[in-house]
Short mmCIF file of C-alpha atoms and ligand atoms in Angstrom, two decimals:
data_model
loop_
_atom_site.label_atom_id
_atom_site.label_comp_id
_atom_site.label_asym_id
_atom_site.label_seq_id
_atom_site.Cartn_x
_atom_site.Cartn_y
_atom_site.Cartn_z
CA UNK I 4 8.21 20.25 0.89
CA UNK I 5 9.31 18.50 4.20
CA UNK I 6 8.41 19.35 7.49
CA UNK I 7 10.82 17.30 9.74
CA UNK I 8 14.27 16.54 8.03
CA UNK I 9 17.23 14.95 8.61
CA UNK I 10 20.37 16.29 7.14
CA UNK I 11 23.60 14.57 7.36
CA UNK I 12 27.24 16.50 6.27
CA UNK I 13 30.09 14.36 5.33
CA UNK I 14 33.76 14.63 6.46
CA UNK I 15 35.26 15.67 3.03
CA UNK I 16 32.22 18.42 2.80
CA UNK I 17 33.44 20.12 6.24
CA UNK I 18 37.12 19.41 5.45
CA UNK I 19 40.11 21.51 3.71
CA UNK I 20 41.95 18.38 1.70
CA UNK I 21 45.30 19.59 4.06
CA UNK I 22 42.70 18.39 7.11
CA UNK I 23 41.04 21.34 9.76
CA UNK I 24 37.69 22.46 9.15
CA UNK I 25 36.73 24.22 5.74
CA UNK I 26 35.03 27.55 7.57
CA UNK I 27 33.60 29.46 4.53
CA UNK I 28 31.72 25.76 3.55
CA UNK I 29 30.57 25.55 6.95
CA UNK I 30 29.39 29.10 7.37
CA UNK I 31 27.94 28.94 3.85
CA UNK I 32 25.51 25.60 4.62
CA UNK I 33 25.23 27.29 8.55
CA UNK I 34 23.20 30.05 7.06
CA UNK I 35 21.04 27.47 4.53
CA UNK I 36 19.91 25.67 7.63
CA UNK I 37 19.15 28.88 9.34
CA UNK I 38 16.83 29.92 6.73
CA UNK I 39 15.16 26.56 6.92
CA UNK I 40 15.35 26.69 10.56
CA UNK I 41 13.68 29.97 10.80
CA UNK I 42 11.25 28.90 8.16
CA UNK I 43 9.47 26.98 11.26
CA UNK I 44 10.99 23.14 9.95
CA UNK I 45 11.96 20.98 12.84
CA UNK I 46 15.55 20.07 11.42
CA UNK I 47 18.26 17.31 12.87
CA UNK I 48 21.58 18.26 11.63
CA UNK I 49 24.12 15.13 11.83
CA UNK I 50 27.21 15.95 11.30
CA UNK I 51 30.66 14.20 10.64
CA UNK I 52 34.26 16.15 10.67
CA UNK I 53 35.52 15.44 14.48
CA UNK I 54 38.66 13.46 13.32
CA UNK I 55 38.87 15.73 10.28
CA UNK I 56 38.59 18.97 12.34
CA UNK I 57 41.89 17.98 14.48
CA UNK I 58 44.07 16.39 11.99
CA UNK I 59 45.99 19.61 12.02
CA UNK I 60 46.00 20.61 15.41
CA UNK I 61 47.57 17.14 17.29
CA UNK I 62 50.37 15.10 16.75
CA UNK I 63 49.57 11.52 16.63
CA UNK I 64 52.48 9.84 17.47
CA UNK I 65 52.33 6.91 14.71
CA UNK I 66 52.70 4.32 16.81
CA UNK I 67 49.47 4.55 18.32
CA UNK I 68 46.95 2.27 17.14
CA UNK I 69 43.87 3.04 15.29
CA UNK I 70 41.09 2.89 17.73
CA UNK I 71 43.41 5.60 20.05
CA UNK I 72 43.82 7.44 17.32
CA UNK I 73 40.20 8.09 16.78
CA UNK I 74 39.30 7.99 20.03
CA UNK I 75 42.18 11.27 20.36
CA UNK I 76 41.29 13.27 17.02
CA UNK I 77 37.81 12.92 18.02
CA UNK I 78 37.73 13.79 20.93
CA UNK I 79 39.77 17.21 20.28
CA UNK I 80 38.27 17.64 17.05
CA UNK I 81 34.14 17.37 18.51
CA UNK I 82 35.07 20.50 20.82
CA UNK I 83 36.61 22.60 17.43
CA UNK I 84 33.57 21.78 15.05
CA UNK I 85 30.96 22.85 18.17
CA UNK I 86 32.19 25.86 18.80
CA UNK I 87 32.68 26.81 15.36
CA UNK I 88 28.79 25.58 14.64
CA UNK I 89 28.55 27.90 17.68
CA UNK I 90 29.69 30.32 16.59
CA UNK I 91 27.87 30.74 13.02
CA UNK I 92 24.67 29.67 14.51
CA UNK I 93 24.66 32.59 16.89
CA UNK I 94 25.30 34.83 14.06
CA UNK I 95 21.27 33.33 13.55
CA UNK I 96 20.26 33.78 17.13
CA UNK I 97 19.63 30.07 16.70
CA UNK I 98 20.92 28.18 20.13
CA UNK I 99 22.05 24.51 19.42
CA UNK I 100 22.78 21.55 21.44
CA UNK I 101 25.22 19.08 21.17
CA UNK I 102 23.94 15.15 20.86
CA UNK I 103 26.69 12.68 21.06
CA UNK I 104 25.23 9.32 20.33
CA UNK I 105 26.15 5.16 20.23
CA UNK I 106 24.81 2.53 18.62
CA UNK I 107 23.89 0.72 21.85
CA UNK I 108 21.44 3.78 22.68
CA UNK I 109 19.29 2.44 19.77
CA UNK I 110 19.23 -0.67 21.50
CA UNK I 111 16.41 -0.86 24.06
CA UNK I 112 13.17 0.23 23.06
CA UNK I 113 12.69 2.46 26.25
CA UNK I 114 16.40 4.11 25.70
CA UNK I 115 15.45 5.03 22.16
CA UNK I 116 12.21 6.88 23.06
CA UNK I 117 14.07 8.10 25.55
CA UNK I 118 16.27 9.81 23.05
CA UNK I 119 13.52 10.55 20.83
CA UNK I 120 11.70 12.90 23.91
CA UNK I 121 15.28 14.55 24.07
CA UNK I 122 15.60 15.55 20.37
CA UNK I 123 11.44 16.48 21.12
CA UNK I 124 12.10 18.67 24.06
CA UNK I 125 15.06 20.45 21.89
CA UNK I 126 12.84 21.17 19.16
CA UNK I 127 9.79 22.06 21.42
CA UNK I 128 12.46 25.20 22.81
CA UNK I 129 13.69 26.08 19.61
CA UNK I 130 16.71 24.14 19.69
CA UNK I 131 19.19 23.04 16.87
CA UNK I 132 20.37 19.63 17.65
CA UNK I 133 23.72 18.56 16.68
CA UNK I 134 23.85 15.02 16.81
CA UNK I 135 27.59 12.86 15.95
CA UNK I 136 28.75 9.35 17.11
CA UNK I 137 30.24 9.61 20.64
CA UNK I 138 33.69 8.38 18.99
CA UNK I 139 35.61 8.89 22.07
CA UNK I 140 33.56 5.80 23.63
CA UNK I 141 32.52 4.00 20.60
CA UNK I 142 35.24 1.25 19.63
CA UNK I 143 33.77 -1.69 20.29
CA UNK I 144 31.60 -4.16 17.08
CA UNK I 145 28.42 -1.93 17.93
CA UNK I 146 29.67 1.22 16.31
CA UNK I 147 27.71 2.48 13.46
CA UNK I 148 28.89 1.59 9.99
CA UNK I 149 29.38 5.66 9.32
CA UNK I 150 27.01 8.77 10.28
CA UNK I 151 24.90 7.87 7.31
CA UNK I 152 23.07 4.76 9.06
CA UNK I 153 23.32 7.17 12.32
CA UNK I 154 21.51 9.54 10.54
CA UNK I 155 19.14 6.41 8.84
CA UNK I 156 18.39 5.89 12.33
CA UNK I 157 17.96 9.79 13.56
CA UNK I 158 15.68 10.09 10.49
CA UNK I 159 13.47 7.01 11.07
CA UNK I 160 13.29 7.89 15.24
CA UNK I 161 11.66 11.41 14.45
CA UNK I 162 9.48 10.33 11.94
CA UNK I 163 11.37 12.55 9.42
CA UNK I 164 9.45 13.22 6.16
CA UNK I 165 13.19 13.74 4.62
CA UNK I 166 16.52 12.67 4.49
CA UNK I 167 19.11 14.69 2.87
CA UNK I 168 22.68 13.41 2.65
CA UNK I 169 25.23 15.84 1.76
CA UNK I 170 28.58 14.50 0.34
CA UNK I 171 31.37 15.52 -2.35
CA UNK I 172 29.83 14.13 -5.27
CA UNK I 173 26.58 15.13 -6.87
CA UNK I 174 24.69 11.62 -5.90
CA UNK I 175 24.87 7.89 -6.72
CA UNK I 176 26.42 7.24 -10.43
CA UNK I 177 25.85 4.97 -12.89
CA UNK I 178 29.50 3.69 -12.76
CA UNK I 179 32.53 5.37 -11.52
CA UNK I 180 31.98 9.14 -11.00
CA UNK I 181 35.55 9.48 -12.63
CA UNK I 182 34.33 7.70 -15.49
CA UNK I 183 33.70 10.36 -18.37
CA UNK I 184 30.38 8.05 -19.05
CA UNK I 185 28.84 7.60 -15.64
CA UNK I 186 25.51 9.88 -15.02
CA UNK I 187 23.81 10.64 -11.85
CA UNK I 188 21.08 8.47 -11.02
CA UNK I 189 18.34 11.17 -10.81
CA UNK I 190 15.52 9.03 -9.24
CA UNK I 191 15.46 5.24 -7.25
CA UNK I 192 12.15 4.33 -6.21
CA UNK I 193 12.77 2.65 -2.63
CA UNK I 194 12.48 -0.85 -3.54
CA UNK I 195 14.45 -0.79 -6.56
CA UNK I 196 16.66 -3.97 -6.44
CA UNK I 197 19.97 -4.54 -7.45
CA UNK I 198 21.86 -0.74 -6.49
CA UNK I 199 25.07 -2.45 -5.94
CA UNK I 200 26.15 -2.91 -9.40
CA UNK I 201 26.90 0.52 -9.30
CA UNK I 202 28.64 1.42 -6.67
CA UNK I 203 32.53 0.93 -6.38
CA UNK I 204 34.20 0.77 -3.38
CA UNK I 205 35.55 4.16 -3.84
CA UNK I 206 35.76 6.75 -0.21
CA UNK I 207 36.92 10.27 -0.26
CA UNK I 208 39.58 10.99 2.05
CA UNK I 209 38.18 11.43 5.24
CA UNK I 210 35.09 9.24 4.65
CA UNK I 211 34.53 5.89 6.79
CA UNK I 212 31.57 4.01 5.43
CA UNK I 213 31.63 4.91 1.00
CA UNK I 214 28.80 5.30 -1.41
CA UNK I 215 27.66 1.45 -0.15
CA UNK I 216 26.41 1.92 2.91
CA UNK I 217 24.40 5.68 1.85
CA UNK I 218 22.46 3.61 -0.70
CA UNK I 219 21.69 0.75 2.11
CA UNK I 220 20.73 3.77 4.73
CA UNK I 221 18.79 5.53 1.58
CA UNK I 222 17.19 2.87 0.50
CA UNK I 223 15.89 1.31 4.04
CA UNK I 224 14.87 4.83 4.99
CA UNK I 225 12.78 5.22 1.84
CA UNK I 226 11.80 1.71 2.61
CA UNK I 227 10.27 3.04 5.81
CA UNK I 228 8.29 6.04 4.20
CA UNK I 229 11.47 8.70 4.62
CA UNK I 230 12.17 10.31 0.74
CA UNK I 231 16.12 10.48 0.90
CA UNK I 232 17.90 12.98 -1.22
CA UNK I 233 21.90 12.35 -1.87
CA UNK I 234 23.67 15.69 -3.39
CA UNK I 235 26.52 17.55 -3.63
CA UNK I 236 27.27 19.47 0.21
CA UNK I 237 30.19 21.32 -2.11
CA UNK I 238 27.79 22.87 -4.01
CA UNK I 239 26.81 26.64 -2.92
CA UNK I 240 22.76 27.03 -2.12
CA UNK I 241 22.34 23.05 -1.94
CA UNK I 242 19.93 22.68 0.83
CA UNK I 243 17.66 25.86 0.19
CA UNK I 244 17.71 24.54 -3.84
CA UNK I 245 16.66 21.34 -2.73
CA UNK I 246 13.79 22.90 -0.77
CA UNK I 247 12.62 25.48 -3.57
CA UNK I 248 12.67 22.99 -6.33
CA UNK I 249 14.62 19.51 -6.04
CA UNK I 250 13.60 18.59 -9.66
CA UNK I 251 15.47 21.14 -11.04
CA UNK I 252 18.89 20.00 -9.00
CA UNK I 253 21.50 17.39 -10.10
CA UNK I 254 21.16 14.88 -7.41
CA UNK I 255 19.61 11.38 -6.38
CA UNK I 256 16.21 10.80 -4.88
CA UNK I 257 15.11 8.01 -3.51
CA UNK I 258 11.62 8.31 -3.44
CA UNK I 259 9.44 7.15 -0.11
CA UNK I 260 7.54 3.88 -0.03
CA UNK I 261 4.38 3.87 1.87
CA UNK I 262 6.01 2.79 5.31
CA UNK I 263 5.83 0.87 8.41
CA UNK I 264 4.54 1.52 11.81
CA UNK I 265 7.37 3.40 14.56
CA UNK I 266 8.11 0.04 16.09
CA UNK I 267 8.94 -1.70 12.87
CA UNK I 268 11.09 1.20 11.77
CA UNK I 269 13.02 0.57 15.11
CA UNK I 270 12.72 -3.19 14.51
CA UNK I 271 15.08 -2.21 11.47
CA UNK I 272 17.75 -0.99 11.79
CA UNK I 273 18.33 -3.10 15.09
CA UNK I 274 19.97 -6.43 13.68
CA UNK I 275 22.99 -5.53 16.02
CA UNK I 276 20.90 -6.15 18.62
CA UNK I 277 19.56 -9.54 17.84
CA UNK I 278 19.93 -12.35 20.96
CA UNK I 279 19.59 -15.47 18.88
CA UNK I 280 19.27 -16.41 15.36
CA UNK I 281 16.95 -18.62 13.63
CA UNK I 282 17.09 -20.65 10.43
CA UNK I 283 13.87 -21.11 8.13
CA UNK I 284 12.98 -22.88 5.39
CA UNK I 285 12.06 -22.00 2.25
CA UNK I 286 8.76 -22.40 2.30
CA UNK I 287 8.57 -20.03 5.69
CA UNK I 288 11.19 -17.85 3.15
CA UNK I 289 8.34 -17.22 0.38
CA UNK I 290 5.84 -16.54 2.49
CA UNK I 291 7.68 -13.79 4.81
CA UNK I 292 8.71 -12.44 1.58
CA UNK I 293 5.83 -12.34 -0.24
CA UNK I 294 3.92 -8.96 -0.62
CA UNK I 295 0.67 -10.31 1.91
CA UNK I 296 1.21 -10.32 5.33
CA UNK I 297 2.66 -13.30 7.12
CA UNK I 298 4.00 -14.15 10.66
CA UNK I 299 6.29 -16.86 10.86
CA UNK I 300 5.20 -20.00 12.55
CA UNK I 301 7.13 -22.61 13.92
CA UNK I 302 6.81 -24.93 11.04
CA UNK I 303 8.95 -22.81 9.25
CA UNK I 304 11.59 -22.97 12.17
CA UNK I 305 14.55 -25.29 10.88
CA UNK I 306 16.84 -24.43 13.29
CA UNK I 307 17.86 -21.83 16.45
CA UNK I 308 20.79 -20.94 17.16
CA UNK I 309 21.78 -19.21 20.43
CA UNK I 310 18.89 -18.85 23.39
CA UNK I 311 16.10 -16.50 23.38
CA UNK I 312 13.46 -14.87 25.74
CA UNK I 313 9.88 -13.55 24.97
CA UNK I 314 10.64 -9.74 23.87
CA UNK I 315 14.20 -10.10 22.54
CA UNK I 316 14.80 -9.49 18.89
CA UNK I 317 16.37 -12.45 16.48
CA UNK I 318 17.65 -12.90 13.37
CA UNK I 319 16.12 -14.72 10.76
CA UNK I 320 18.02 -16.88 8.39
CA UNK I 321 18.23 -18.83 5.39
CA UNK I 322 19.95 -22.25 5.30
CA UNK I 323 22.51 -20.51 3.81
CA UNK I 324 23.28 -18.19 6.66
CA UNK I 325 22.24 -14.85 4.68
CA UNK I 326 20.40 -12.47 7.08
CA UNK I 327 16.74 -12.43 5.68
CA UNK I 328 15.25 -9.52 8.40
CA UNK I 329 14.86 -9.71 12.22
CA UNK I 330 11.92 -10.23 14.38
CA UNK I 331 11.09 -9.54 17.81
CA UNK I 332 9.90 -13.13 19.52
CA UNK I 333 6.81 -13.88 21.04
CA UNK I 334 7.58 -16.71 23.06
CA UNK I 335 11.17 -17.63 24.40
CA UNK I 336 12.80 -20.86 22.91
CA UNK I 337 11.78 -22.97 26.05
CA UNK I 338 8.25 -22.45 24.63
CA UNK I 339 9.38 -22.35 21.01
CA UNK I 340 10.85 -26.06 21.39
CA UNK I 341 8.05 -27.47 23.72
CA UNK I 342 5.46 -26.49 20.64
CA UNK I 343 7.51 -27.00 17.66
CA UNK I 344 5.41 -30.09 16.45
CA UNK I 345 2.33 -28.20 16.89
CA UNK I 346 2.09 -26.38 13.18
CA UNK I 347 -0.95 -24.15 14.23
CA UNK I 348 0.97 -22.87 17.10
CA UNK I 349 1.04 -18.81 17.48
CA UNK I 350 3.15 -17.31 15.67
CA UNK I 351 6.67 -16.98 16.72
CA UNK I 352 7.22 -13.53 15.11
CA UNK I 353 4.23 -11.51 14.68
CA UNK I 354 4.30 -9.64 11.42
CA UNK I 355 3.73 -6.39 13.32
CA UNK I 356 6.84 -7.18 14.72
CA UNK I 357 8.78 -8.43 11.60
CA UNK I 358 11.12 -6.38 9.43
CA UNK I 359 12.75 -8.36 5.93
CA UNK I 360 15.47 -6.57 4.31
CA UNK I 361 13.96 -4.65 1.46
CA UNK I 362 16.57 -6.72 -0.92
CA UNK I 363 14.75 -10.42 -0.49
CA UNK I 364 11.25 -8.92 -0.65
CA UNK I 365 9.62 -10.25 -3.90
N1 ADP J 430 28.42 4.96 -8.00
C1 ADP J 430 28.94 5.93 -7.21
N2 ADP J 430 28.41 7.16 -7.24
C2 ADP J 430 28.90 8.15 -6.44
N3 ADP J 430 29.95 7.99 -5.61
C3 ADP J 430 30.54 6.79 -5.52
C4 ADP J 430 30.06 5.69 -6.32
N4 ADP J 430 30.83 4.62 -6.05
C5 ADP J 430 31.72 5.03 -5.12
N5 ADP J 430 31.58 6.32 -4.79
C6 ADP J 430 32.42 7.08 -3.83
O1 ADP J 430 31.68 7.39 -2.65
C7 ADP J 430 32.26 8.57 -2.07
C8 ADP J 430 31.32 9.22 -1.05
O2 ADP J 430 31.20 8.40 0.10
P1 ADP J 430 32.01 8.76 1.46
O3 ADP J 430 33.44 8.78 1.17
O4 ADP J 430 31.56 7.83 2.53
O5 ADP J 430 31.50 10.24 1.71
P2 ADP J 430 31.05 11.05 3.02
O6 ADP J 430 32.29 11.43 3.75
O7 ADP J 430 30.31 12.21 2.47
O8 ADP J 430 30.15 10.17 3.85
C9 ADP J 430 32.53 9.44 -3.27
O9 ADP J 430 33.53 10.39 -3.01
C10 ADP J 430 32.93 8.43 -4.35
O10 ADP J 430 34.33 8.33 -4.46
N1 VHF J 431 32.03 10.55 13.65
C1 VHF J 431 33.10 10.76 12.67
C2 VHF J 431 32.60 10.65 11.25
C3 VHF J 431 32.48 9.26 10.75
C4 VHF J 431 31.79 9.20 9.39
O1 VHF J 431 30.83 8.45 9.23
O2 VHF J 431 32.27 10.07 8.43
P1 VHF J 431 31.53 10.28 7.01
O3 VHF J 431 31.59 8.98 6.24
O4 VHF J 431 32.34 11.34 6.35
O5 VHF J 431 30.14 10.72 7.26
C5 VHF J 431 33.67 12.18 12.83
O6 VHF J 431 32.95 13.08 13.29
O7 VHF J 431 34.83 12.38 12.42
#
């Protein structure tokens, strides 16, 4: 089984439904990772439940808006769910640290290995790390959609060999898990097409980002060589089940693809990032989304919109605006424009440098 994993815990999974943390749950997956931990695997453990863990312990006066609001639970609740991680992990004689992440520290290639040596230097020492969204700080359009692209992202930067997503249900359904008929999708290989047919819009209580956004994160991931496991965090023995024999468990697993290089995996989940956009045409559309390997040249270019320099990533688009991937750009557009009559030009996105969303790929 995996080496280097990636497991994410869900508000409603750390929760009591009457808000505060659910301790016995806690303590009960605390000592699952410990056995894993002590069984020599180099584990990331990203965890949700800040708001959740202080819903019971401040008053929010209702007048406050939203974005206070989270910034205030969060920021008492992060301090309650440490120390109580402290706590149990100690019980284990396993130290952890905390690692409170944004989405703009994705954003430069430096800052991201960066971050990566961190999470390296933690493991190196024998370190647990603890990794949430720094919600105090976080407000502004470049949040993360929910922890389960953070820990997309987390997975992908360590070169995990898993991704397991813990949440209250036992994995992605074939219609509304309330519905008497729906079944659990027991294996998606990662470039299956058309998930969203069955996926309602549907949260639990506390969660931000729904059953949507896990099957984009699972499905890039897998995309990108990670296999991505979505089960049931409520269910006692989860994790080390998973481990012994993952067959056996009622659950969804979306099964690795063979991969991209480290800078492509960063390439993809960075469209946040993206300077400029440019349109192409179709033509430049069937070949970047063909299964061979194609740059995109500026006679595919139909239009740019915003400025660019060499380096910076952009996003590439069809005439009708939808995002097809993102590229980082060889040239800027000074360059781009002076050559765009010149068809055998170099590329302006190398393909080692191109990432297409795994849902246009043909
Ligand atoms: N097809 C589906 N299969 C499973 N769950 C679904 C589906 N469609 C919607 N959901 C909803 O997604 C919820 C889990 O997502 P979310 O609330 O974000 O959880 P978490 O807090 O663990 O991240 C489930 O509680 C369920 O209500
Ligand atoms: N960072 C937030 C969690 C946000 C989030 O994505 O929650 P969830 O959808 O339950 O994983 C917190 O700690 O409360």
């Amino acid at each position: 089984m995996y080496e280097k994993v990636c497991i994410k815990i869900g508000s409603n999974v750390l929760a009591n439904s009457e808000g505060g943390l659910n301790k016995s749950r806690i303590n009960e997956l605390v000592m699952q990772i410990a056995r894993l931990h002590k069984a020599g695997k180099k584990l990331v453990l990203v965890s949700s439940g800040a708001v959740a863990a202080a819903r019971n312990s401040v008053a929010v006066d209702k007048k406050m808006d939203r974005v206070s609001q989270r910034q205030l639970l969060s920021s008492v609740g992060q301090v309650k769910l440490m120390n109580l991680y402290a706590q149990l992990f100690d019980l284990h004689d396993i130290p952890i640290a905390q690692v409170l992440v944004t989405k703009q520290d994705f954003s430069t290639r430096e800052h991201y290995l960066n971050m990566k040596n961190c999470v390296e230097a933690l493991w190196e020492s024998g370190v647990l790390p603890v990794v949430n969204e720094n919600d105090a700080v976080s407000v502004t359009a470049l949040m993360f959609t929910d922890n389960d692209e953070l820990s997309g992202m987390m997975a992908s930067m360590m070169q995990c060999d898993g991704l397991i997503i813990l949440s209250n249900v036992d994995g992605i359904y074939n219609g509304h898990p309330d519905d008497e008929d729906a079944n659990v999708i027991p294996v998606i290989q990662a470039d299956e097409k058309d998930l969203s047919k069955y996926i309602s819009a549907a949260k639990s209580d506390f969660g931000r980002g729904g059953m949507l956004t896990k099957c984009r994160v699972a499905q890039k991931s897998a995309m990108s060589g990670i296999h991505v496991h979505i089960a049931n965090g409520q269910q006692d023995g989860i994790l080390t089940d998973l481990f012994t024999d993952c067959k056996a468990i009622r659950h969804t697993h979306f099964t690795a693809g063979e991969g991209y290089p480290a800078v492509k995996q960063w390439i993809a989940y960075s469209e946040g990032f993206a300077k400029a956009e440019v349109c192409i045409n179709q033509g430049a559309i069937e070949a970047l989304c063909s299964s061979k390997a194609t740059s995109l040249l500026l006679a595919g270019v139909v239009e740019f919109y915003g400025d660019f320099e060499k380096g910076d990533l952009i996003k590439i688009v069809n005439e009708q605006k939808q995002t097809i991937g993102i590229g980082k750009a060889s040239y800027s557009i000074d360059k781009a424009n002076k050559h765009r009559q010149d068809s055998k030009y170099k590329p302006l996105v190398h393909y080692d440098y191109l990432y297409v969303f795994p849902e246009f790929l043909s």
